């Protein structure tokens, strides 16, 4: 008996020794010059594990043993295999593919048309005589510009590829300076979205300057976390204010208003009823689209608890349910449903949205978080696809109590304007995922803020003291401006705030006696007399402005009021907090990218110095990353000026 027990223990030890221990391997994919290769696909040989490199070429993977081999592929580069060994960090150098191509003397028209499948784009016969071609690979021909070629065709085909940039952005007319005498109140809705910053990052890392419409300064500011104090009472958020000399115009002042949402532990969060709505149309084929969507949603699945539920709806030419509502104990079924998704067909976004809301309502949890998570490039082209039609559809659905999170993906046809409108009308938020690192930020590090609303319809109204403020300008929030009457109107929709979210707004102030260059005036009125208030109550004379906030608790339709006076204690910019100085640097960076007439004396050297002096702890490295983007923008801006000069 004793020998049997010893033998059993020995076998158990031996079996344990052969159990593979998973570990995370991080790495970077670069070209021959050491520059990052974004959108590279990294897989583990013999498995279905896949990662996609972000805009800086970075990736993370879980490997089970030291014998794991990485397979790295990227358009325009040779495929490479790299053993992992015992390393936890690897750098992969890819070699560019340079292949000479000879155009056939005569190409029969039916042959290429039969062998090409067009998805999400158009192809005409006259365009065959171009000089851009597919390159051969082990799996057949590569795809480009939404066109796929049958994999069993070993030949080289010329294909149509016009300069491909159909990205859609709304024009933004920057907020002007307003005279306090004529406009004593400034009213706007909060905005917790941060899609603009990650999208601008993607564009700059592609060695281009962003369009002005892509730069929404409030979203760039709110991409970053600020160390505001947590609320001390039952209020869902705290209010922080600070005033200092304006760094880009020393005769002006800058005022910061910061909101800090209450951070809830995951165990405190209500159960979730989530419906993933995934675009699987032909335009989603590229590595930074559907493959990245699948990797992103797997990260989210890993965060789910047994009480949470997920359903999966997909749409292409029409919409369909691929996974009925499933509880969090069956993560394998969720991952399997995601793994089986492939791109192809047109884009019936409206039908997908309708089905997703229907599924969400069928599984509605009265005490939980009910949300549709839309993953798409926004390039809808079948059914309800116009902005007006989609907005009406979303507005009708939001009354059901189902919120909307919009996750944007892709390059070249990304419809930013449409994504913004969908999120705004659907009581939701909008993020742009440019790589797996951003997916981790949005879906893991900011899990509560992205998915759990702690206050809805949050509005601010600021009253300025004319004795202290001649004029003012709200920086950003152009598409969030409200009429002054909207502040007390509980029927007026506004932005929602998630668990742990921070929201920051900046006002540039012109004190009395300072020349106001950007000012429009009207002639004196004939029949009206302006009554000036000569004496303020004693307690108000030291105030710069008075901030009021309205919000509703989730599930309620009556708002609550908060108010905070801001004292006229303006300090030098050097003495301002790190929060203040970094937010000011981001605002100034955004104004430079937009070529704003309000940028004052700011330049990229100035912005970089201001940001570097306010990095603080920066545990995730997001602030340091912005320093690199400032350098890129400076170089690209100089190059653009040289081209225009020539």
mmCIF file of N, CA, C and O in Angstrom, residues 68-162:
data_model
loop_
_atom_site.group_PDB
_atom_site.id
_atom_site.type_symbol
_atom_site.label_atom_id
_atom_site.label_comp_id
_atom_site.label_asym_id
_atom_site.label_seq_id
_atom_site.Cartn_x
_atom_site.Cartn_y
_atom_site.Cartn_z
ATOM 1 N N UNK A 68 7.295 27.767 -28.308
ATOM 2 C CA UNK A 68 6.366 28.541 -29.142
ATOM 3 C C UNK A 68 7.120 29.307 -30.227
ATOM 4 O O UNK A 68 8.214 29.824 -30.004
ATOM 5 N N UNK A 69 6.527 29.350 -31.409
ATOM 6 C CA UNK A 69 7.111 30.064 -32.549
ATOM 7 C C UNK A 69 6.103 31.108 -33.032
ATOM 8 O O UNK A 69 4.937 30.785 -33.291
ATOM 9 N N UNK A 70 6.542 32.340 -33.139
ATOM 10 C CA UNK A 70 5.686 33.412 -33.638
ATOM 11 C C UNK A 70 5.774 33.476 -35.158
ATOM 12 O O UNK A 70 6.860 33.349 -35.732
ATOM 13 N N UNK A 71 4.627 33.670 -35.808
ATOM 14 C CA UNK A 71 4.574 33.906 -37.254
ATOM 15 C C UNK A 71 4.101 35.337 -37.452
ATOM 16 O O UNK A 71 3.004 35.701 -37.017
ATOM 17 N N UNK A 72 4.931 36.149 -38.090
ATOM 18 C CA UNK A 72 4.631 37.573 -38.240
ATOM 19 C C UNK A 72 4.430 37.888 -39.717
ATOM 20 O O UNK A 72 5.319 37.625 -40.543
ATOM 21 N N UNK A 73 3.268 38.456 -40.046
ATOM 22 C CA UNK A 73 2.976 38.851 -41.424
ATOM 23 C C UNK A 73 2.515 40.300 -41.439
ATOM 24 O O UNK A 73 1.871 40.775 -40.501
ATOM 25 N N UNK A 74 2.856 40.995 -42.511
ATOM 26 C CA UNK A 74 2.407 42.373 -42.702
ATOM 27 C C UNK A 74 2.459 42.685 -44.184
ATOM 28 O O UNK A 74 3.351 42.198 -44.901
ATOM 29 N N UNK A 75 1.502 43.464 -44.649
ATOM 30 C CA UNK A 75 1.447 43.819 -46.063
ATOM 31 C C UNK A 75 2.727 44.534 -46.467
ATOM 32 O O UNK A 75 3.161 45.487 -45.814
ATOM 33 N N UNK A 76 3.361 44.052 -47.547
ATOM 34 C CA UNK A 76 4.581 44.682 -48.044
ATOM 35 C C UNK A 76 5.852 44.139 -47.429
ATOM 36 O O UNK A 76 6.947 44.628 -47.728
ATOM 37 N N UNK A 77 5.723 43.109 -46.556
ATOM 38 C CA UNK A 77 6.895 42.546 -45.891
ATOM 39 C C UNK A 77 6.899 41.031 -46.031
ATOM 40 O O UNK A 77 5.845 40.400 -46.188
ATOM 41 N N UNK A 78 8.097 40.464 -45.957
ATOM 42 C CA UNK A 78 8.216 39.013 -45.982
ATOM 43 C C UNK A 78 7.713 38.427 -44.667
ATOM 44 O O UNK A 78 7.936 38.996 -43.595
ATOM 45 N N UNK A 79 7.034 37.293 -44.752
ATOM 46 C CA UNK A 79 6.588 36.598 -43.538
ATOM 47 C C UNK A 79 7.804 36.065 -42.782
ATOM 48 O O UNK A 79 8.751 35.558 -43.372
ATOM 49 N N UNK A 80 7.752 36.205 -41.462
ATOM 50 C CA UNK A 80 8.892 35.756 -40.655
ATOM 51 C C UNK A 80 8.410 34.867 -39.518
ATOM 52 O O UNK A 80 7.359 35.116 -38.925
ATOM 53 N N UNK A 81 9.192 33.834 -39.219
ATOM 54 C CA UNK A 81 8.954 32.996 -38.053
ATOM 55 C C UNK A 81 10.048 33.261 -37.033
ATOM 56 O O UNK A 81 11.229 33.309 -37.384
ATOM 57 N N UNK A 82 9.649 33.424 -35.780
ATOM 58 C CA UNK A 82 10.630 33.743 -34.734
ATOM 59 C C UNK A 82 10.334 32.928 -33.488
ATOM 60 O O UNK A 82 9.284 33.094 -32.859
ATOM 61 N N UNK A 83 11.257 32.031 -33.085
ATOM 62 C CA UNK A 83 11.070 31.276 -31.844
ATOM 63 C C UNK A 83 11.070 32.215 -30.638
ATOM 64 O O UNK A 83 11.807 33.207 -30.609
ATOM 65 N N UNK A 84 10.255 31.887 -29.647
ATOM 66 C CA UNK A 84 10.162 32.715 -28.442
ATOM 67 C C UNK A 84 11.237 32.339 -27.431
ATOM 68 O O UNK A 84 11.872 33.205 -26.825
ATOM 69 N N UNK A 85 11.464 31.035 -27.259
ATOM 70 C CA UNK A 85 12.408 30.590 -26.239
ATOM 71 C C UNK A 85 11.945 31.010 -24.860
ATOM 72 O O UNK A 85 10.764 30.971 -24.534
ATOM 73 N N UNK A 86 12.861 31.470 -24.045
ATOM 74 C CA UNK A 86 12.536 31.885 -22.685
ATOM 75 C C UNK A 86 12.310 33.395 -22.582
ATOM 76 O O UNK A 86 12.137 33.935 -21.494
ATOM 77 N N UNK A 87 12.325 34.089 -23.727
ATOM 78 C CA UNK A 87 12.194 35.548 -23.719
ATOM 79 C C UNK A 87 10.782 35.980 -23.338
ATOM 80 O O UNK A 87 9.796 35.320 -23.650
ATOM 81 N N UNK A 88 10.680 37.108 -22.673
ATOM 82 C CA UNK A 88 9.388 37.734 -22.389
ATOM 83 C C UNK A 88 9.196 38.993 -23.223
ATOM 84 O O UNK A 88 8.094 39.535 -23.285
ATOM 85 N N UNK A 89 10.274 39.454 -23.866
ATOM 86 C CA UNK A 89 10.190 40.599 -24.761
ATOM 87 C C UNK A 89 10.971 40.290 -26.036
ATOM 88 O O UNK A 89 12.085 39.761 -25.956
ATOM 89 N N UNK A 90 10.383 40.590 -27.176
ATOM 90 C CA UNK A 90 11.051 40.317 -28.443
ATOM 91 C C UNK A 90 10.881 41.512 -29.368
ATOM 92 O O UNK A 90 9.892 42.246 -29.289
ATOM 93 N N UNK A 91 11.865 41.711 -30.217
ATOM 94 C CA UNK A 91 11.770 42.700 -31.287
ATOM 95 C C UNK A 91 11.896 41.963 -32.604
ATOM 96 O O UNK A 91 12.866 41.239 -32.828
ATOM 97 N N UNK A 92 10.907 42.140 -33.466
ATOM 98 C CA UNK A 92 10.857 41.425 -34.737
ATOM 99 C C UNK A 92 11.194 42.398 -35.864
ATOM 100 O O UNK A 92 10.546 43.428 -36.024
ATOM 101 N N UNK A 93 12.221 42.073 -36.639
ATOM 102 C CA UNK A 93 12.619 42.896 -37.781
ATOM 103 C C UNK A 93 12.088 42.261 -39.059
ATOM 104 O O UNK A 93 12.409 41.102 -39.370
ATOM 105 N N UNK A 94 11.272 42.987 -39.788
ATOM 106 C CA UNK A 94 10.707 42.485 -41.040
ATOM 107 C C UNK A 94 11.433 43.087 -42.231
ATOM 108 O O UNK A 94 11.842 44.247 -42.203
ATOM 109 N N UNK A 95 11.550 42.286 -43.273
ATOM 110 C CA UNK A 95 12.213 42.715 -44.494
ATOM 111 C C UNK A 95 11.171 43.040 -45.552
ATOM 112 O O UNK A 95 10.248 42.277 -45.797
ATOM 113 N N UNK A 96 11.337 44.203 -46.190
ATOM 114 C CA UNK A 96 10.391 44.645 -47.204
ATOM 115 C C UNK A 96 10.431 43.735 -48.419
ATOM 116 O O UNK A 96 11.476 43.183 -48.767
ATOM 117 N N UNK A 97 9.266 43.583 -49.038
ATOM 118 C CA UNK A 97 9.162 42.808 -50.269
ATOM 119 C C UNK A 97 9.257 43.767 -51.442
ATOM 120 O O UNK A 97 8.478 44.707 -51.552
ATOM 121 N N UNK A 98 10.213 43.552 -52.304
ATOM 122 C CA UNK A 98 10.331 44.334 -53.533
ATOM 123 C C UNK A 98 10.261 43.350 -54.679
ATOM 124 O O UNK A 98 11.146 42.512 -54.856
ATOM 125 N N UNK A 99 9.204 43.409 -55.468
ATOM 126 C CA UNK A 99 8.980 42.407 -56.504
ATOM 127 C C UNK A 99 8.688 43.095 -57.825
ATOM 128 O O UNK A 99 7.790 43.918 -57.931
ATOM 129 N N UNK A 100 9.460 42.793 -58.846
ATOM 130 C CA UNK A 100 9.217 43.367 -60.172
ATOM 131 C C UNK A 100 8.023 42.680 -60.796
ATOM 132 O O UNK A 100 7.855 41.471 -60.695
ATOM 133 N N UNK A 101 7.196 43.472 -61.451
ATOM 134 C CA UNK A 101 5.980 42.951 -62.046
ATOM 135 C C UNK A 101 5.910 43.398 -63.494
ATOM 136 O O UNK A 101 6.179 44.545 -63.805
ATOM 137 N N UNK A 102 5.575 42.483 -64.371
ATOM 138 C CA UNK A 102 5.427 42.808 -65.786
ATOM 139 C C UNK A 102 3.965 42.691 -66.171
ATOM 140 O O UNK A 102 3.330 41.661 -65.921
ATOM 141 N N UNK A 103 3.433 43.732 -66.747
ATOM 142 C CA UNK A 103 2.049 43.723 -67.185
ATOM 143 C C UNK A 103 1.916 42.849 -68.427
ATOM 144 O O UNK A 103 2.680 43.007 -69.378
ATOM 145 N N UNK A 104 0.983 41.886 -68.449
ATOM 146 C CA UNK A 104 0.782 41.064 -69.640
ATOM 147 C C UNK A 104 0.492 41.938 -70.853
ATOM 148 O O UNK A 104 -0.148 42.980 -70.743
ATOM 149 N N UNK A 105 0.964 41.490 -72.009
ATOM 150 C CA UNK A 105 0.779 42.281 -73.224
ATOM 151 C C UNK A 105 -0.691 42.508 -73.508
ATOM 152 O O UNK A 105 -1.105 43.584 -73.903
ATOM 153 N N UNK A 106 -1.489 41.484 -73.310
ATOM 154 C CA UNK A 106 -2.912 41.642 -73.532
ATOM 155 C C UNK A 106 -3.647 40.801 -72.496
ATOM 156 O O UNK A 106 -3.326 39.644 -72.280
ATOM 157 N N UNK A 107 -4.609 41.420 -71.863
ATOM 158 C CA UNK A 107 -5.315 40.726 -70.791
ATOM 159 C C UNK A 107 -6.776 40.588 -71.182
ATOM 160 O O UNK A 107 -7.432 41.561 -71.522
ATOM 161 N N UNK A 108 -7.274 39.378 -71.227
ATOM 162 C CA UNK A 108 -8.665 39.176 -71.573
ATOM 163 C C UNK A 108 -9.545 39.738 -70.464
ATOM 164 O O UNK A 108 -9.344 39.447 -69.304
ATOM 165 N N UNK A 109 -10.535 40.507 -70.847
ATOM 166 C CA UNK A 109 -11.361 41.176 -69.846
ATOM 167 C C UNK A 109 -12.095 40.216 -68.910
ATOM 168 O O UNK A 109 -12.120 40.416 -67.713
ATOM 169 N N UNK A 110 -12.694 39.138 -69.402
ATOM 170 C CA UNK A 110 -13.460 38.291 -68.487
ATOM 171 C C UNK A 110 -12.605 37.638 -67.421
ATOM 172 O O UNK A 110 -13.067 37.377 -66.334
ATOM 173 N N UNK A 111 -11.326 37.364 -67.730
ATOM 174 C CA UNK A 111 -10.512 36.574 -66.807
ATOM 175 C C UNK A 111 -10.315 37.244 -65.454
ATOM 176 O O UNK A 111 -10.644 36.656 -64.429
ATOM 177 N N UNK A 112 -9.808 38.499 -65.383
ATOM 178 C CA UNK A 112 -9.648 39.094 -64.063
ATOM 179 C C UNK A 112 -10.963 39.374 -63.373
ATOM 180 O O UNK A 112 -11.066 39.280 -62.162
ATOM 181 N N UNK A 113 -12.025 39.717 -64.134
ATOM 182 C CA UNK A 113 -13.296 40.001 -63.512
ATOM 183 C C UNK A 113 -13.887 38.750 -62.885
ATOM 184 O O UNK A 113 -14.523 38.795 -61.846
ATOM 185 N N UNK A 114 -13.660 37.588 -63.498
ATOM 186 C CA UNK A 114 -14.155 36.347 -62.921
ATOM 187 C C UNK A 114 -13.383 35.974 -61.669
ATOM 188 O O UNK A 114 -13.927 35.383 -60.751
ATOM 189 N N UNK A 115 -12.126 36.328 -61.630
ATOM 190 C CA UNK A 115 -11.290 35.901 -60.519
ATOM 191 C C UNK A 115 -11.243 36.903 -59.380
ATOM 192 O O UNK A 115 -10.512 36.714 -58.429
ATOM 193 N N UNK A 116 -11.986 37.987 -59.501
ATOM 194 C CA UNK A 116 -11.994 38.985 -58.449
ATOM 195 C C UNK A 116 -13.370 39.056 -57.803
ATOM 196 O O UNK A 116 -14.379 39.000 -58.478
ATOM 197 N N UNK A 117 -13.378 39.176 -56.510
ATOM 198 C CA UNK A 117 -14.620 39.372 -55.776
ATOM 199 C C UNK A 117 -14.520 40.753 -55.153
ATOM 200 O O UNK A 117 -13.609 41.031 -54.380
ATOM 201 N N UNK A 118 -15.443 41.629 -55.497
ATOM 202 C CA UNK A 118 -15.384 42.989 -54.989
ATOM 203 C C UNK A 118 -16.274 43.089 -53.768
ATOM 204 O O UNK A 118 -17.448 42.743 -53.826
ATOM 205 N N UNK A 119 -15.714 43.540 -52.645
ATOM 206 C CA UNK A 119 -16.483 43.675 -51.422
ATOM 207 C C UNK A 119 -16.278 45.078 -50.877
ATOM 208 O O UNK A 119 -15.172 45.471 -50.532
ATOM 209 N N UNK A 120 -17.345 45.849 -50.814
ATOM 210 C CA UNK A 120 -17.263 47.163 -50.198
ATOM 211 C C UNK A 120 -16.599 48.196 -51.075
ATOM 212 O O UNK A 120 -16.245 49.257 -50.614
ATOM 213 N N UNK A 121 -16.361 47.935 -52.349
ATOM 214 C CA UNK A 121 -15.801 48.930 -53.247
ATOM 215 C C UNK A 121 -16.221 48.567 -54.656
ATOM 216 O O UNK A 121 -16.837 47.549 -54.903
ATOM 217 N N UNK A 122 -15.881 49.401 -55.639
ATOM 218 C CA UNK A 122 -16.289 49.147 -57.012
ATOM 219 C C UNK A 122 -15.073 48.970 -57.895
ATOM 220 O O UNK A 122 -14.005 49.506 -57.632
ATOM 221 N N UNK A 123 -15.257 48.205 -58.981
ATOM 222 C CA UNK A 123 -14.172 47.929 -59.910
ATOM 223 C C UNK A 123 -14.708 48.096 -61.315
ATOM 224 O O UNK A 123 -15.767 47.588 -61.648
ATOM 225 N N UNK A 124 -14.008 48.836 -62.191
ATOM 226 C CA UNK A 124 -14.460 48.939 -63.571
ATOM 227 C C UNK A 124 -13.374 48.449 -64.499
ATOM 228 O O UNK A 124 -12.192 48.480 -64.189
ATOM 229 N N UNK A 125 -13.786 47.975 -65.671
ATOM 230 C CA UNK A 125 -12.864 47.340 -66.600
ATOM 231 C C UNK A 125 -11.826 48.312 -67.123
ATOM 232 O O UNK A 125 -10.675 47.944 -67.349
ATOM 233 N N UNK A 126 -12.244 49.556 -67.300
ATOM 234 C CA UNK A 126 -11.311 50.535 -67.870
ATOM 235 C C UNK A 126 -10.120 50.777 -66.963
ATOM 236 O O UNK A 126 -9.069 51.217 -67.410
ATOM 237 N N UNK A 127 -10.302 50.471 -65.681
ATOM 238 C CA UNK A 127 -9.229 50.764 -64.736
ATOM 239 C C UNK A 127 -8.171 49.680 -64.680
ATOM 240 O O UNK A 127 -7.227 49.762 -63.908
ATOM 241 N N UNK A 128 -8.311 48.633 -65.502
ATOM 242 C CA UNK A 128 -7.346 47.528 -65.455
ATOM 243 C C UNK A 128 -5.958 47.993 -65.861
ATOM 244 O O UNK A 128 -4.957 47.505 -65.353
ATOM 245 N N UNK A 129 -5.857 48.954 -66.743
ATOM 246 C CA UNK A 129 -4.545 49.387 -67.225
ATOM 247 C C UNK A 129 -3.891 50.356 -66.248
ATOM 248 O O UNK A 129 -3.559 51.474 -66.583
ATOM 249 N N UNK A 130 -3.756 49.961 -65.015
ATOM 250 C CA UNK A 130 -3.052 50.752 -64.006
ATOM 251 C C UNK A 130 -1.762 50.044 -63.665
ATOM 252 O O UNK A 130 -1.454 48.995 -64.205
ATOM 253 N N UNK A 131 -0.998 50.596 -62.743
ATOM 254 C CA UNK A 131 0.314 50.020 -62.435
ATOM 255 C C UNK A 131 0.440 49.613 -60.973
ATOM 256 O O UNK A 131 1.516 49.672 -60.408
ATOM 257 N N UNK A 132 -0.689 49.214 -60.346
ATOM 258 C CA UNK A 132 -0.627 48.696 -58.991
ATOM 259 C C UNK A 132 -1.144 47.273 -59.022
ATOM 260 O O UNK A 132 -2.173 46.985 -59.633
ATOM 261 N N UNK A 133 -0.433 46.377 -58.344
ATOM 262 C CA UNK A 133 -0.731 44.958 -58.462
ATOM 263 C C UNK A 133 -0.736 44.302 -57.097
ATOM 264 O O UNK A 133 -0.161 44.795 -56.137
ATOM 265 N N UNK A 134 -1.381 43.132 -57.067
ATOM 266 C CA UNK A 134 -1.248 42.293 -55.888
ATOM 267 C C UNK A 134 0.097 41.583 -55.928
ATOM 268 O O UNK A 134 0.584 41.235 -56.984
ATOM 269 N N UNK A 135 0.670 41.326 -54.751
ATOM 270 C CA UNK A 135 1.897 40.534 -54.668
ATOM 271 C C UNK A 135 1.547 39.141 -54.181
ATOM 272 O O UNK A 135 0.662 38.962 -53.351
ATOM 273 N N UNK A 136 2.256 38.148 -54.703
ATOM 274 C CA UNK A 136 1.949 36.768 -54.328
ATOM 275 C C UNK A 136 2.481 36.471 -52.936
ATOM 276 O O UNK A 136 3.426 37.066 -52.459
ATOM 277 N N UNK A 137 1.810 35.531 -52.267
ATOM 278 C CA UNK A 137 2.253 35.069 -50.954
ATOM 279 C C UNK A 137 1.957 33.582 -50.876
ATOM 280 O O UNK A 137 1.427 32.986 -51.811
ATOM 281 N N UNK A 138 2.258 32.975 -49.745
ATOM 282 C CA UNK A 138 2.037 31.541 -49.599
ATOM 283 C C UNK A 138 0.559 31.179 -49.707
ATOM 284 O O UNK A 138 0.201 30.066 -50.063
ATOM 285 N N UNK A 139 -0.326 32.118 -49.367
ATOM 286 C CA UNK A 139 -1.758 31.847 -49.377
ATOM 287 C C UNK A 139 -2.454 32.377 -50.627
ATOM 288 O O UNK A 139 -3.665 32.479 -50.672
ATOM 289 N N UNK A 140 -1.710 32.751 -51.648
ATOM 290 C CA UNK A 140 -2.344 33.332 -52.819
ATOM 291 C C UNK A 140 -2.020 34.799 -52.918
ATOM 292 O O UNK A 140 -0.888 35.194 -52.700
ATOM 293 N N UNK A 141 -3.020 35.629 -53.206
ATOM 294 C CA UNK A 141 -2.789 37.049 -53.409
ATOM 295 C C UNK A 141 -3.247 37.855 -52.218
ATOM 296 O O UNK A 141 -4.220 37.528 -51.565
ATOM 297 N N UNK A 142 -2.523 38.950 -51.958
ATOM 298 C CA UNK A 142 -2.911 39.850 -50.883
ATOM 299 C C UNK A 142 -4.114 40.674 -51.322
ATOM 300 O O UNK A 142 -4.345 40.883 -52.484
ATOM 301 N N UNK A 143 -4.833 41.205 -50.337
ATOM 302 C CA UNK A 143 -5.961 42.064 -50.636
ATOM 303 C C UNK A 143 -5.577 43.516 -50.380
ATOM 304 O O UNK A 143 -4.732 43.805 -49.565
ATOM 305 N N UNK A 144 -6.287 44.418 -51.063
ATOM 306 C CA UNK A 144 -6.069 45.838 -50.824
ATOM 307 C C UNK A 144 -7.315 46.598 -51.218
ATOM 308 O O UNK A 144 -8.028 46.206 -52.131
ATOM 309 N N UNK A 145 -7.578 47.693 -50.521
ATOM 310 C CA UNK A 145 -8.683 48.604 -50.836
ATOM 311 C C UNK A 145 -10.026 47.889 -50.910
ATOM 312 O O UNK A 145 -10.873 48.211 -51.711
ATOM 313 N N UNK A 146 -10.249 46.870 -50.076
ATOM 314 C CA UNK A 146 -11.540 46.225 -50.007
ATOM 315 C C UNK A 146 -11.777 45.199 -51.090
ATOM 316 O O UNK A 146 -12.882 44.700 -51.272
ATOM 317 N N UNK A 147 -10.775 44.830 -51.883
ATOM 318 C CA UNK A 147 -10.941 43.854 -52.951
ATOM 319 C C UNK A 147 -10.248 42.567 -52.546
ATOM 320 O O UNK A 147 -9.117 42.581 -52.096
ATOM 321 N N UNK A 148 -10.924 41.422 -52.693
ATOM 322 C CA UNK A 148 -10.289 40.147 -52.372
ATOM 323 C C UNK A 148 -10.127 39.341 -53.647
ATOM 324 O O UNK A 148 -10.908 39.440 -54.575
ATOM 325 N N UNK A 149 -9.110 38.497 -53.694
ATOM 326 C CA UNK A 149 -8.835 37.674 -54.865
ATOM 327 C C UNK A 149 -8.835 36.224 -54.427
ATOM 328 O O UNK A 149 -8.375 35.889 -53.341
ATOM 329 N N UNK A 150 -9.355 35.328 -55.273
ATOM 330 C CA UNK A 150 -9.405 33.919 -54.904
ATOM 331 C C UNK A 150 -8.028 33.391 -54.565
ATOM 332 O O UNK A 150 -7.061 33.592 -55.289
ATOM 333 N N UNK A 151 -7.935 32.675 -53.460
ATOM 334 C CA UNK A 151 -6.629 32.251 -52.966
ATOM 335 C C UNK A 151 -5.971 31.193 -53.834
ATOM 336 O O UNK A 151 -4.765 31.031 -53.789
ATOM 337 N N UNK A 152 -6.757 30.453 -54.608
ATOM 338 C CA UNK A 152 -6.153 29.386 -55.402
ATOM 339 C C UNK A 152 -5.567 29.904 -56.707
ATOM 340 O O UNK A 152 -5.109 29.128 -57.536
ATOM 341 N N UNK A 153 -5.560 31.193 -56.911
ATOM 342 C CA UNK A 153 -5.005 31.765 -58.134
ATOM 343 C C UNK A 153 -3.554 32.152 -57.881
ATOM 344 O O UNK A 153 -3.282 33.054 -57.103
ATOM 345 N N UNK A 154 -2.592 31.485 -58.520
ATOM 346 C CA UNK A 154 -1.180 31.733 -58.225
ATOM 347 C C UNK A 154 -0.594 32.895 -59.009
ATOM 348 O O UNK A 154 0.581 33.188 -58.880
ATOM 349 N N UNK A 155 -1.390 33.554 -59.833
ATOM 350 C CA UNK A 155 -0.853 34.573 -60.731
ATOM 351 C C UNK A 155 -0.948 35.968 -60.127
ATOM 352 O O UNK A 155 -1.556 36.178 -59.086
ATOM 353 N N UNK A 156 -0.398 36.879 -60.864
ATOM 354 C CA UNK A 156 -0.380 38.271 -60.441
ATOM 355 C C UNK A 156 -1.397 39.043 -61.253
ATOM 356 O O UNK A 156 -1.415 38.945 -62.464
ATOM 357 N N UNK A 157 -2.246 39.799 -60.590
ATOM 358 C CA UNK A 157 -3.271 40.535 -61.308
ATOM 359 C C UNK A 157 -3.106 42.032 -61.066
ATOM 360 O O UNK A 157 -2.842 42.454 -59.950
ATOM 361 N N UNK A 158 -3.316 42.841 -62.112
ATOM 362 C CA UNK A 158 -3.455 44.276 -61.877
ATOM 363 C C UNK A 158 -4.842 44.546 -61.324
ATOM 364 O O UNK A 158 -5.799 43.896 -61.715
ATOM 365 N N UNK A 159 -4.974 45.476 -60.378
ATOM 366 C CA UNK A 159 -6.277 45.791 -59.799
ATOM 367 C C UNK A 159 -6.456 47.294 -59.711
ATOM 368 O O UNK A 159 -5.503 48.054 -59.739
ATOM 369 N N UNK A 160 -7.712 47.686 -59.590
ATOM 370 C CA UNK A 160 -8.015 49.098 -59.418
ATOM 371 C C UNK A 160 -7.690 49.520 -57.999
ATOM 372 O O UNK A 160 -8.132 48.894 -57.052
ATOM 373 N N UNK A 161 -6.975 50.605 -57.834
ATOM 374 C CA UNK A 161 -6.812 51.170 -56.504
ATOM 375 C C UNK A 161 -6.613 52.676 -56.625
ATOM 376 O O UNK A 161 -5.516 53.157 -56.840
ATOM 377 N N UNK A 162 -7.709 53.382 -56.537
ATOM 378 C CA UNK A 162 -7.618 54.839 -56.540
ATOM 379 C C UNK A 162 -7.040 55.273 -55.197
ATOM 380 O O UNK A 162 -7.068 54.530 -54.222
#
